Short mmCIF file of C-alpha atoms in Angstrom, two decimals:
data_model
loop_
_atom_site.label_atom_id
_atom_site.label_comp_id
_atom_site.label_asym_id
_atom_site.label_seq_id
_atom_site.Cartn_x
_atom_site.Cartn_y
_atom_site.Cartn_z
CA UNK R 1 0.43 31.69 15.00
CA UNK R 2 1.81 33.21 12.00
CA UNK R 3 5.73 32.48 12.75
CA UNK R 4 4.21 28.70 13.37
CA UNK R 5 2.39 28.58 9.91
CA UNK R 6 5.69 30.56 8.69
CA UNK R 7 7.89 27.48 10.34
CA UNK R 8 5.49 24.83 9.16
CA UNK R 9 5.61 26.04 5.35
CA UNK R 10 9.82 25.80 6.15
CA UNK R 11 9.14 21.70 6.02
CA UNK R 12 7.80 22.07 2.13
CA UNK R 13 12.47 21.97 1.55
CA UNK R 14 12.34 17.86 3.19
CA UNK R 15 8.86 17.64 1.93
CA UNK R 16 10.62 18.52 -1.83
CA UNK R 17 12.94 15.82 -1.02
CA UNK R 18 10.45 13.26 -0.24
CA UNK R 19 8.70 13.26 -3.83
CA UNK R 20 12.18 13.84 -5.50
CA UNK R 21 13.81 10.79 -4.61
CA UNK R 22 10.58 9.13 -4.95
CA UNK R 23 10.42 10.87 -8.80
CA UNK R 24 13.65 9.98 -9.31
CA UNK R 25 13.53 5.93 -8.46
CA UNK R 26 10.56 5.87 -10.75
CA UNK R 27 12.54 6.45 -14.20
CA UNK R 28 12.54 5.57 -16.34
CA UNK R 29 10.74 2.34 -15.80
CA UNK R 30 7.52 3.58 -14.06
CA UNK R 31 6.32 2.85 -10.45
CA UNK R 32 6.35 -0.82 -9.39
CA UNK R 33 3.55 -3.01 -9.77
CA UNK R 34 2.09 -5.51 -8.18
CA UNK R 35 -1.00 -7.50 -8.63
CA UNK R 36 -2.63 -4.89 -6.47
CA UNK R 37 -1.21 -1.94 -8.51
CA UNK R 38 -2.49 -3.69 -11.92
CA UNK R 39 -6.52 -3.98 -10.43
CA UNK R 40 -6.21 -0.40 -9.29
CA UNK R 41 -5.21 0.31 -13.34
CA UNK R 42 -7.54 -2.04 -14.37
CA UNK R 43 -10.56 -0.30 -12.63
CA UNK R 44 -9.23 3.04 -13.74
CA UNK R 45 -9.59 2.09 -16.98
CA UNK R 46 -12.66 0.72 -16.84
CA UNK R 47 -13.90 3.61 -14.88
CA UNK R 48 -12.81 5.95 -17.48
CA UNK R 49 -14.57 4.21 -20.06
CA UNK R 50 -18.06 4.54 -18.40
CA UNK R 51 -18.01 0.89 -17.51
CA UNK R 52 -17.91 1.13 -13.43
CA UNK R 53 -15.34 -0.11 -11.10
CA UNK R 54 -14.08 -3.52 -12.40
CA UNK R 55 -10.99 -6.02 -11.77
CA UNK R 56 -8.90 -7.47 -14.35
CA UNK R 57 -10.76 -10.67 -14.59
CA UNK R 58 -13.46 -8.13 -15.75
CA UNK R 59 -15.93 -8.46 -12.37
CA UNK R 60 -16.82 -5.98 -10.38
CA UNK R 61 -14.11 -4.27 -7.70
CA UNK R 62 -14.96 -5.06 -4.15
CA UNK R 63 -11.59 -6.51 -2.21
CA UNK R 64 -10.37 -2.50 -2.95
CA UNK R 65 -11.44 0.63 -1.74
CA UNK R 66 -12.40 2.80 -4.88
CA UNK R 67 -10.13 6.35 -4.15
CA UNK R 68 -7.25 5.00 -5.83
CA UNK R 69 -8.52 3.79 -8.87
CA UNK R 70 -11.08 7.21 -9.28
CA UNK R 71 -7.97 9.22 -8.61
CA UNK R 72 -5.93 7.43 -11.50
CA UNK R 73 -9.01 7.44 -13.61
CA UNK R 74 -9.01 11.16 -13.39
CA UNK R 75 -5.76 11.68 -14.51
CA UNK R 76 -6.76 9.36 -17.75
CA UNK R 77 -9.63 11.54 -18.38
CA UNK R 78 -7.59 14.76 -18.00
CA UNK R 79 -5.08 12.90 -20.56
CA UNK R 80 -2.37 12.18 -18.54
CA UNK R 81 -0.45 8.35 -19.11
CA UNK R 82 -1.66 6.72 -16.29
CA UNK R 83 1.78 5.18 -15.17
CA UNK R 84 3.24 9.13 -15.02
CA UNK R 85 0.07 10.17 -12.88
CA UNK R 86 0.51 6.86 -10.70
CA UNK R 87 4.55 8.64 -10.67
CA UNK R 88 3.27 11.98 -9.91
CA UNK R 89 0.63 10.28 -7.07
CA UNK R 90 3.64 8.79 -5.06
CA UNK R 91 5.89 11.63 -5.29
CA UNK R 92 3.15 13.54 -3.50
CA UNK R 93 2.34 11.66 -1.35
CA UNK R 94 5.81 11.12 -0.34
CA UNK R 95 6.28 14.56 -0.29
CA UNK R 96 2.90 15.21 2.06
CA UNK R 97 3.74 12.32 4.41
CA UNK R 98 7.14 13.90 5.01
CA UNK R 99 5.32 17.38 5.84
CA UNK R 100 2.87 16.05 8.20
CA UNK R 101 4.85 14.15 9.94
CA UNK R 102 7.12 17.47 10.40
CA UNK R 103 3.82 19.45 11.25
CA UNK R 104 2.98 16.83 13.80
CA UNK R 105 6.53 16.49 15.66
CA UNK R 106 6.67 20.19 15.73
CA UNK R 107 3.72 20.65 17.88
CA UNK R 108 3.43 18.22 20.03
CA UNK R 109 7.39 18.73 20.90
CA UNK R 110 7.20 22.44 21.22
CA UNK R 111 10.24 22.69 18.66
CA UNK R 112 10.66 23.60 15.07
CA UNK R 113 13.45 21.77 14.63
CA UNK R 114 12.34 18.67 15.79
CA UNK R 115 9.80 18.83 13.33
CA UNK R 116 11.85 19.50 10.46
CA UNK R 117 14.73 16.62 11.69
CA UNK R 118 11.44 14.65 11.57
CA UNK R 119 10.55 15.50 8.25
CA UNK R 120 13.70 15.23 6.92
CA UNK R 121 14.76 11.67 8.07
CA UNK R 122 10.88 10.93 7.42
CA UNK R 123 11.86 12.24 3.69
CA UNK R 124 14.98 9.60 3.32
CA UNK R 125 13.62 6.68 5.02
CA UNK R 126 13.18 3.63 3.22
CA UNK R 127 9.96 2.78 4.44
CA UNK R 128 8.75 6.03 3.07
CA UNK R 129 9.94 6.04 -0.31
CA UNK R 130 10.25 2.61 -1.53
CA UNK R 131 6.08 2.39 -0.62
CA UNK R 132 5.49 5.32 -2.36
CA UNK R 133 7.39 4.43 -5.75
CA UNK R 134 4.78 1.14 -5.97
CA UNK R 135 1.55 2.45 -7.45
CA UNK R 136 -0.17 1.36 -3.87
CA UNK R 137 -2.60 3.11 -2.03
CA UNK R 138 -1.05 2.77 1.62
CA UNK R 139 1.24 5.93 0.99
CA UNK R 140 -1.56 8.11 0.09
CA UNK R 141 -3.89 6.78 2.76
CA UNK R 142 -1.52 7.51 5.26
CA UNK R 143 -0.94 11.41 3.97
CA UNK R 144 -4.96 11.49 4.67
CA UNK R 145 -4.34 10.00 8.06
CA UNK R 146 -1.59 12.25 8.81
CA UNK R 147 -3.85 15.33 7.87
CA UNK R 148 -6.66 14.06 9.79
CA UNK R 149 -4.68 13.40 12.36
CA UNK R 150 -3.39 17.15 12.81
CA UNK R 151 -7.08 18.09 12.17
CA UNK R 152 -8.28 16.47 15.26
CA UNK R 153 -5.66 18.10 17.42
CA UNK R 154 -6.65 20.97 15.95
CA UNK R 155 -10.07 20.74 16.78
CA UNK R 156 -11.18 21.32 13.57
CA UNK R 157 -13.35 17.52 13.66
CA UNK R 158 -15.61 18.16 10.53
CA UNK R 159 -12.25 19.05 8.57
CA UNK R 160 -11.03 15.83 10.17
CA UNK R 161 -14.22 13.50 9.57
CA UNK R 162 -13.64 14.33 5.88
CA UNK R 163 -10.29 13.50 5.76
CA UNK R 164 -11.26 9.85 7.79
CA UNK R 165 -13.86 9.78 5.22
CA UNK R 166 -11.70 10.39 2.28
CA UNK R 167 -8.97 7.70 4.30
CA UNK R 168 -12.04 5.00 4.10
CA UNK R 169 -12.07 5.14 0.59
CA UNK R 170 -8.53 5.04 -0.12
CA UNK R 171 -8.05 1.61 2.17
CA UNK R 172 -10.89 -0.27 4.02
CA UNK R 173 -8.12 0.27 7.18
CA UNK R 174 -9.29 4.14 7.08
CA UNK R 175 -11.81 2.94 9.94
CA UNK R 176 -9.13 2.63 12.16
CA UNK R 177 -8.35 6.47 12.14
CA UNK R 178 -12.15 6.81 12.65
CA UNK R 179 -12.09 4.66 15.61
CA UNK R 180 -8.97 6.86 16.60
CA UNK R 181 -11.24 9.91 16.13
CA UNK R 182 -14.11 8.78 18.03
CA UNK R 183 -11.87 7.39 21.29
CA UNK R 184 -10.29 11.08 21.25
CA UNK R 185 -13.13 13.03 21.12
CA UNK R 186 -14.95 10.79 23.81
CA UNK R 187 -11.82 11.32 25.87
CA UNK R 188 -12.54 15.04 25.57
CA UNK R 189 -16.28 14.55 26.44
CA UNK R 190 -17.36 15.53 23.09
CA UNK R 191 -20.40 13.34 22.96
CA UNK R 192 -22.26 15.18 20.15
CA UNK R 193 -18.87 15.70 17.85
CA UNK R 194 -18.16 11.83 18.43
CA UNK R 195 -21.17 10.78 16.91
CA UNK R 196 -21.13 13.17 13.95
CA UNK R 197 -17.84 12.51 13.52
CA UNK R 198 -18.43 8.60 13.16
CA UNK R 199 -21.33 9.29 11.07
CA UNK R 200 -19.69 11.77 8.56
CA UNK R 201 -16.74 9.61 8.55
CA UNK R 202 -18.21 6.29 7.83
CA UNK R 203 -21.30 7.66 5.46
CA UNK R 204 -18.84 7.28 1.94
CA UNK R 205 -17.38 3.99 3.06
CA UNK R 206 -21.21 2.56 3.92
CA UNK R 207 -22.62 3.87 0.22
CA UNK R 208 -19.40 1.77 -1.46
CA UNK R 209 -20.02 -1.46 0.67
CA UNK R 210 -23.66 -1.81 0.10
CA UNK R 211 -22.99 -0.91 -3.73
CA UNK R 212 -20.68 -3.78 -3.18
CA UNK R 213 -23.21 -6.36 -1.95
CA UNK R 214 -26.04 -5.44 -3.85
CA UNK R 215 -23.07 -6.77 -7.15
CA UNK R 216 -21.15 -9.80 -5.30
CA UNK R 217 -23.04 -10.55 -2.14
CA UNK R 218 -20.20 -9.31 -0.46
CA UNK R 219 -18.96 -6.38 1.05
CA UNK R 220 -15.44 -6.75 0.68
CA UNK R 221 -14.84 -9.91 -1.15
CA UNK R 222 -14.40 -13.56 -0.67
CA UNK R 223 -11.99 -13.86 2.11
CA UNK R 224 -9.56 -17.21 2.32
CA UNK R 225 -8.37 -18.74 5.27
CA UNK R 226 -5.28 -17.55 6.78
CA UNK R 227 -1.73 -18.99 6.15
CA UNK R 228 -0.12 -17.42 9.53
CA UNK R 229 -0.59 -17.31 12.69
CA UNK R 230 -1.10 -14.08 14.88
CA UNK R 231 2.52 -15.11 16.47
CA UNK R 232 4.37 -15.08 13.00
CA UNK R 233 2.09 -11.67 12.10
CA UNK R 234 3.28 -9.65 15.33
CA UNK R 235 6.91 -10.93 14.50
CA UNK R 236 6.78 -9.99 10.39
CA UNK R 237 4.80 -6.43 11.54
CA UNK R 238 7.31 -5.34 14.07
CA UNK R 239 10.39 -6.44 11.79
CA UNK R 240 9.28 -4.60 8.77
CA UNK R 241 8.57 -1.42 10.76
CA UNK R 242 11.88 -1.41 12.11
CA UNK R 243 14.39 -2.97 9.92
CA UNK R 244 14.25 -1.10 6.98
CA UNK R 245 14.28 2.22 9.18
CA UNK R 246 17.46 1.51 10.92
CA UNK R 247 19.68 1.79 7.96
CA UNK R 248 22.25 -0.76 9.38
CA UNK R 249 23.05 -4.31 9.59
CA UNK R 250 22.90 -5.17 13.01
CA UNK R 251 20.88 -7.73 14.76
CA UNK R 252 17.02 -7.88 14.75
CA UNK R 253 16.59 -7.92 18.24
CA UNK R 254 19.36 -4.46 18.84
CA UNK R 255 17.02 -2.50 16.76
CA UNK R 256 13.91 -3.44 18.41
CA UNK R 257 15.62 -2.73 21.80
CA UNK R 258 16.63 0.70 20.68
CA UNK R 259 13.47 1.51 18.56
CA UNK R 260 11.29 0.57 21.99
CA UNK R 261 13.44 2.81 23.41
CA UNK R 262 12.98 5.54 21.85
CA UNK R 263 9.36 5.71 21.14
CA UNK R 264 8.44 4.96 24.85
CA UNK R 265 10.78 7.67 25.71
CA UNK R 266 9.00 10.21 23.07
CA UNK R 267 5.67 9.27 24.93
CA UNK R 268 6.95 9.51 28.20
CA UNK R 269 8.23 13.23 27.34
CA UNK R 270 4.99 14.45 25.45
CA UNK R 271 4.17 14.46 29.55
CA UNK R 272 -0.01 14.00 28.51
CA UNK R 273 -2.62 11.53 30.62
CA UNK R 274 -3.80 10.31 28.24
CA UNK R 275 -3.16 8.77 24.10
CA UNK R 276 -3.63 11.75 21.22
CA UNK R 277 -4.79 11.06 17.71
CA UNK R 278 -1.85 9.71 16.24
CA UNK R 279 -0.77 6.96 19.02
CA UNK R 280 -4.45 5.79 19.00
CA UNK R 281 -4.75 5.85 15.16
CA UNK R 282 -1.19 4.02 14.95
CA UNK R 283 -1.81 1.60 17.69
CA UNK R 284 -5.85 0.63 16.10
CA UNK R 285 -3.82 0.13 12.77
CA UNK R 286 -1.35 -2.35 14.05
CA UNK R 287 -3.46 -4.14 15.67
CA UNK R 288 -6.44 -4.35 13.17
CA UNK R 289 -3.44 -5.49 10.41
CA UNK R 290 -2.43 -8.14 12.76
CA UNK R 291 -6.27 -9.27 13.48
CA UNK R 292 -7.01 -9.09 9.83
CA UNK R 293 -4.13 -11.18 8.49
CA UNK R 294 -4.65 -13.54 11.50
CA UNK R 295 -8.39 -14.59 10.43
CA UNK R 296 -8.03 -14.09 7.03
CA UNK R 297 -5.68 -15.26 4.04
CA UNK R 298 -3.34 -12.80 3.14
CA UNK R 299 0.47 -12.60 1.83
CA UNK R 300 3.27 -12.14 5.12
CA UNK R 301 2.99 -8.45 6.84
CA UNK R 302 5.43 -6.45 4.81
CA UNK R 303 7.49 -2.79 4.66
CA UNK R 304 3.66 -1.46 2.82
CA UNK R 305 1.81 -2.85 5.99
CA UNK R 306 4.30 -1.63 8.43
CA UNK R 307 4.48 1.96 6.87
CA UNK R 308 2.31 4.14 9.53
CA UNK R 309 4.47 2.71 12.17
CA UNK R 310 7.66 3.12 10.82
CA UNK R 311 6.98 6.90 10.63
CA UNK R 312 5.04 6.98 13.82
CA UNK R 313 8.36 6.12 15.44
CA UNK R 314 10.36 8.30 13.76
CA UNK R 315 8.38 10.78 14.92
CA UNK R 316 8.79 9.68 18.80
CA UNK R 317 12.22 9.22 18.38
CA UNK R 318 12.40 13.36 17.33
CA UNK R 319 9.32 14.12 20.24
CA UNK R 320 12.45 11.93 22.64
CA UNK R 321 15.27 14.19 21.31
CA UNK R 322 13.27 17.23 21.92
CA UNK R 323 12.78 16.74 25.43
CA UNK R 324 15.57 15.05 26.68
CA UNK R 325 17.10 16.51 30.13
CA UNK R 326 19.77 18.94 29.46
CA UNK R 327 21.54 20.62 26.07
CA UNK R 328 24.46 17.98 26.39
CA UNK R 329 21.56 15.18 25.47
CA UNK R 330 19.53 17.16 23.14
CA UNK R 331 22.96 17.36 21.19
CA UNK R 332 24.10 14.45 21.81
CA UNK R 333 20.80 12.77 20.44
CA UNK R 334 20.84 15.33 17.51
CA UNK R 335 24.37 14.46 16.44
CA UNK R 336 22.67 10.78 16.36
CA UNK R 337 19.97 11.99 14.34
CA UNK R 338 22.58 13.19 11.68
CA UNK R 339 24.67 10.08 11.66
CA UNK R 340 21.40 8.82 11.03
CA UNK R 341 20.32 10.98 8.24
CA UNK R 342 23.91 10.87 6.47
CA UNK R 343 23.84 6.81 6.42
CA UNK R 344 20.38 6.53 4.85
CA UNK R 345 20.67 9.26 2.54
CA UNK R 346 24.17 7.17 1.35
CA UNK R 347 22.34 3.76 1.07
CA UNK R 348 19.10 5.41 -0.63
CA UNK R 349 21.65 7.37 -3.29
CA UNK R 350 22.31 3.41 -3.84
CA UNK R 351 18.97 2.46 -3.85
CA UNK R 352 17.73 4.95 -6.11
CA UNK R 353 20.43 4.34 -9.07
CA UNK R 354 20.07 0.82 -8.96
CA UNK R 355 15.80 1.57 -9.53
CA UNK R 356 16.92 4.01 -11.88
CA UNK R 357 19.06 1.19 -13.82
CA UNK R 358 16.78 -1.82 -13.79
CA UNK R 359 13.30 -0.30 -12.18
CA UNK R 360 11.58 -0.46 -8.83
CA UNK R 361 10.56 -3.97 -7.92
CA UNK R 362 7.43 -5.24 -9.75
CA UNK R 363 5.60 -6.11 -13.42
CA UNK R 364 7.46 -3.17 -14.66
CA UNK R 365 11.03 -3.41 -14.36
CA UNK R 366 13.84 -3.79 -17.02
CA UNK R 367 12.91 -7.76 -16.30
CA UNK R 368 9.23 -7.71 -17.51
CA UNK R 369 9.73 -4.72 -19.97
CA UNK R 370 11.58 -7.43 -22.17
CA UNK R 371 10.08 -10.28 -21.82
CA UNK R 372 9.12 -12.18 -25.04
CA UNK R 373 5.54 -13.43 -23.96
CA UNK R 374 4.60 -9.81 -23.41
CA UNK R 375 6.38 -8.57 -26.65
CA UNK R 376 4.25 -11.09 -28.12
CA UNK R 377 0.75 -10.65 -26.66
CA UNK R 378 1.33 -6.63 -27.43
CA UNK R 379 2.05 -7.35 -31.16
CA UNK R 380 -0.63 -10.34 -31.98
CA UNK R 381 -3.14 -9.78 -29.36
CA UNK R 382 -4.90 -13.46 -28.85
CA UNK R 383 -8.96 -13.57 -28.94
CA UNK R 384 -11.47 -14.19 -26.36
CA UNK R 385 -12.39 -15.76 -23.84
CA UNK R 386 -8.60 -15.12 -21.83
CA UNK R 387 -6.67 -17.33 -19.46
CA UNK R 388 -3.92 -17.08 -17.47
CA UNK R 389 -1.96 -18.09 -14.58
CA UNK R 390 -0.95 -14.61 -13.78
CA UNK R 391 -3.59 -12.66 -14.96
CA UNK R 392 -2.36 -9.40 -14.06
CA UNK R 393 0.64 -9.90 -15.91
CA UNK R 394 -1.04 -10.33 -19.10
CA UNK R 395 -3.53 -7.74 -18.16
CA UNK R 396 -1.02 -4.95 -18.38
CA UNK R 397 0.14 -6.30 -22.57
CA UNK R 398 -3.98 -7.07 -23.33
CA UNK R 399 -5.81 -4.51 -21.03
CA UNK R 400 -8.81 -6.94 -21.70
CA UNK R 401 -10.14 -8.98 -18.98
CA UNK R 402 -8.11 -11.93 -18.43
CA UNK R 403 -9.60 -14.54 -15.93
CA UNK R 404 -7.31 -17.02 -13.92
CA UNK R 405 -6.59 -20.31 -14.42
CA UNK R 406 -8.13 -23.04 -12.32
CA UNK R 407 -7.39 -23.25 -8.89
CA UNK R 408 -6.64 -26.81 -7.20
CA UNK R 409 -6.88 -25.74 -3.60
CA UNK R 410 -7.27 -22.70 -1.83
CA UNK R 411 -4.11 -20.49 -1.08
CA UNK R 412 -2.74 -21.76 1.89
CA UNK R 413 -4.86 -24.36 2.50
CA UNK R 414 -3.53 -27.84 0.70
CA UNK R 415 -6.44 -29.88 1.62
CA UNK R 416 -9.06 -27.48 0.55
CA UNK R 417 -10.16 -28.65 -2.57
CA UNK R 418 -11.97 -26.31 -4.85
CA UNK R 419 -13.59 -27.60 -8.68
CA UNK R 420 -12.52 -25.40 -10.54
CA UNK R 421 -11.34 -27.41 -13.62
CA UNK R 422 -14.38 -28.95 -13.85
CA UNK R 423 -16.18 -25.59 -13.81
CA UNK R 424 -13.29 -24.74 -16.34
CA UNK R 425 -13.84 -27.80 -18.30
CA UNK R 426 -17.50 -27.01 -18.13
CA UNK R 427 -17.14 -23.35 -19.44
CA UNK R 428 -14.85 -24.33 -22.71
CA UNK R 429 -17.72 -26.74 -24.04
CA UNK R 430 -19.70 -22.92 -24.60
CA UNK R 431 -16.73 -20.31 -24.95
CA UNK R 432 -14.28 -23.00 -27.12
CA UNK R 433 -11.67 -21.98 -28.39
CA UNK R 434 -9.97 -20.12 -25.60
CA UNK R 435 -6.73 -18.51 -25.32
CA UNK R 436 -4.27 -19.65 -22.23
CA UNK R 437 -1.29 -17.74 -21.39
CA UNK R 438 0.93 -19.05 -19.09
CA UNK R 439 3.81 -17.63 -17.72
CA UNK R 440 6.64 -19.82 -16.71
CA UNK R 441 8.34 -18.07 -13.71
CA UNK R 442 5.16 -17.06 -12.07
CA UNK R 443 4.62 -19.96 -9.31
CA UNK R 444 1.48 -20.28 -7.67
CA UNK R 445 1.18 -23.38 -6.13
CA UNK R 446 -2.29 -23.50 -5.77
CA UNK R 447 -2.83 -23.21 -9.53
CA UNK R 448 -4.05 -26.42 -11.39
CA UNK R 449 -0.55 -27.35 -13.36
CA UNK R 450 -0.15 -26.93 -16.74
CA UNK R 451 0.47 -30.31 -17.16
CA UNK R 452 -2.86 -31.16 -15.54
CA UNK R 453 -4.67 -29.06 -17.95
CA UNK R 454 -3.79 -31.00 -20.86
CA UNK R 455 -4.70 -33.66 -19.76
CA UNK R 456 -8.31 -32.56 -19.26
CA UNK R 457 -8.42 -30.25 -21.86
CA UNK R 458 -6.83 -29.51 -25.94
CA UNK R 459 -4.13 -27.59 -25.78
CA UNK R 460 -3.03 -26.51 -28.96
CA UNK R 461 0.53 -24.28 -29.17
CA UNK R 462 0.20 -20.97 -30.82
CA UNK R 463 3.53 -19.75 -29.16
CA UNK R 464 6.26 -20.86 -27.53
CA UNK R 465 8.50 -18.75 -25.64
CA UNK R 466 11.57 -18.84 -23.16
CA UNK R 467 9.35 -16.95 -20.61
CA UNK R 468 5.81 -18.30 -21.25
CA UNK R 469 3.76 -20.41 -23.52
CA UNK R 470 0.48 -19.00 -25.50
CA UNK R 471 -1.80 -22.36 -26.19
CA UNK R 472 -5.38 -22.11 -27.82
CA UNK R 473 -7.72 -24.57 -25.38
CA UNK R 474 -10.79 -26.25 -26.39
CA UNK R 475 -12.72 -29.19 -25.17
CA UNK R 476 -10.98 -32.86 -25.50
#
């Protein structure tokens, strides 16, 4: 036991490397955001001031689990910028996926270095990485899945129904590794644990969800209908697991052939009757994202999404090269593994200085850091009520609650027709004048126009800009 916890604590070198390239992508520009990433700031703040859980538009938080938001709001209450704790957050995560998924190869292969070629490929993959330098929450919800994970094949289940618990909290998908949980425990005829386990697990998540109704009516939010089908999900899941691992350009269809490949023949060496933790938690995920964005509205399955199965394979593909028949194939298979390694770790050194030069993908890059509209809103901050057709956007210049602009249909659906400018219309005849910010390279389609709005509306210009136009609005 104590050369195994000696070997384990040998992954922290890959597990370094995780968070550093992570840490290094990051600067100087900050993690990427997305609309996501600016609610779970937006909540932070709000939490930090005493004032709850609340979104941008300045309701109450309910579409997001709360972990990631009280986690950043900690940091702003310890004093901390919250952009370099959101930094800090991804590095370690990063760095405590890669470890895990080490910890976990490792045992169930029987070798130590399987475990730390897992870790270390884990620790360069794109996947991996390029998640974790986005102030999202899947990176560190799948650390806590990882650790509950190796908890549960521990046998340690209350250690593990607090990590599912603390998983819940971080992304309303956590219930899949509690699901995972239960349907291993059952397998072992654990009755009693199953049940405590599900309870213990689910208790956190059941407390945020009612606080969440008793506010909206809701439990998780307003859902829209969905814009693709369950077809067009399994295809956009299965491609962003594996494309982005396989650090060449060959066909789509090669790299699923050779990923299948090699996680079936990972399984088929672990030489076990029946699923463990991780397959079932992997294989609930999948197929609850695919469900999910199937019956409700939601953007196409992306590399984010895809995450726990991109290093869920890696991790068969090391299980495959640690029992394959014969020294010739381990090595052979291990020479692979390296080609591997050296490929990534050149396009990621790419990667990584282009972030570096213009920032990692999202409302903070070199793009939005100079754009005039911002520049603008920072230096003559516009007065109440706010509008905008990117709300987040303006969000991160105002950190004020900014509410969107009137919607002419719902998301994907054309011929859904929603009143919302008359509600709108309705609203400026009690909070005239208003302030509308509109930015012109942000395209939402099922946004009223601008155009449209004047027509209904006053629209008076207080700015014009080559990236966005401020306009005070007030009743016609």
């Amino acid at each position: 036991m104590l050369e195994a916890n000696r070997r384990e604590l040998g992954l922290a070198a890959p597990a370094f490397l995780a968070g550093a390239w992570v840490w290094m992508a990051t600067a100087p520009f900050g993690p990427g955001l997305s609309p996501d990433s600016v609610q779970f700031l937006a909540a932070a703040k709000s939490l930090a001031a005493g004032l709850g859980w609340r979104r941008v538009e300045g309701g109450p938080l309910v579409e997001w689990a709360p972990l990631l938001p009280a986690w950043l709001a900690l940091g702003i209450k310890l004093g901390v910028a919250p952009l370099l704790w959101a930094r800090a957050t991804g590095a370690l995560a990063a760095a405590g996926v890669s470890w895990a998924l080490g910890a976990w190869t490792s045992r169930a292969s029987g070798s130590w270095l399987a475990g730390y070629g897992a870790a270390l490929v884990a620790a360069v993959s794109f996947p991996l990485w390029f998640v974790s330098a986005h102030l999202w929450s899947d990176a560190p919800f799948l650390f806590l899945a990882l650790l509950g994970v190796l908890a549960l094949d521990a046998r340690r289940w209350r250690a593990a129904a607090a990590l599912a618990a603390l998983a819940c909290l971080m992304r309303y998908l956590g219930v899949t590794l509690v699901a995972a949980g239960v349907l291993w425990l059952a397998s072992q005829r654990r009755w009693r644990r199953a049940l405590w386990y599900a309870g213990l697990s689910l208790a956190p998540l059941a407390l945020w969800l009612g606080r969440n109704a008793l506010l909206t009516g809701t439990a998780t939010g307003l859902r829209e209908p969905p814009g693709y089908t369950a077809a067009a999900n399994i295809s956009a899941f299965v491609h962003s697991a594996i494309d982005p691992l396989l650090p060449w350009s060959w066909p789509g269809p090669i790299k699923l052939v050779l990923t299948v490949f090699a996680g079936a023949f990972g399984w088929l060496a672990l030489d076990r009757r029946q699923p463990g933790p991780l397959t079932l938690f992997v294989a609930l995920y999948s197929l609850a994202v695919i469900i999910v964005s199937s019956i409700w509205g939601s953007d196409p399955l992306d590399i984010r999404l895809a995450l726990p199965l991109s290093i869920a394979l890696i991790a068969g593909g090391f299980v495959a090269v640690a029992r394959a028949p014969g020294r010739v194939a381990r090595g052979g298979l291990m020479i692979l593994a390296l080609v591997w390694f050296a490929r990534a770790l050149m396009r990621d050194t790419e990667s990584v200085a282009l972030y570096r030069r213009d920032g990692v993908p999202g409302f903070a890059d070199r793009h939005w850091s100079a754009s005039p509209t911002l520049a603008l809103l920072r230096a003559a901050p516009p007065g109440d009520p706010l509008y905008s057709n990117a709300p987040e956007i303006a969000w991160l210049a105002l950190e004020r609650p900014v509410r969107l602009t009137p919607r002419a249909h719902l998301f994907y659906d054309t011929g859904a027709r929603v009143n919302d400018l008359d509600v709108f219309v309705a609203t400026l005849r009690h909070d005239s004048p208003a302030t509308l910010i509109w930015f012109r390279e942000v395209e939402r389609p099922s946004l009223v126009a601008r155009e449209t709005l004047a027509s209904r509306v006053s629209l008076r210009s207080v700015a014009a800009l080559a990236d966005g136009a401020i306009d005070e609005a007030s009743p016609k």
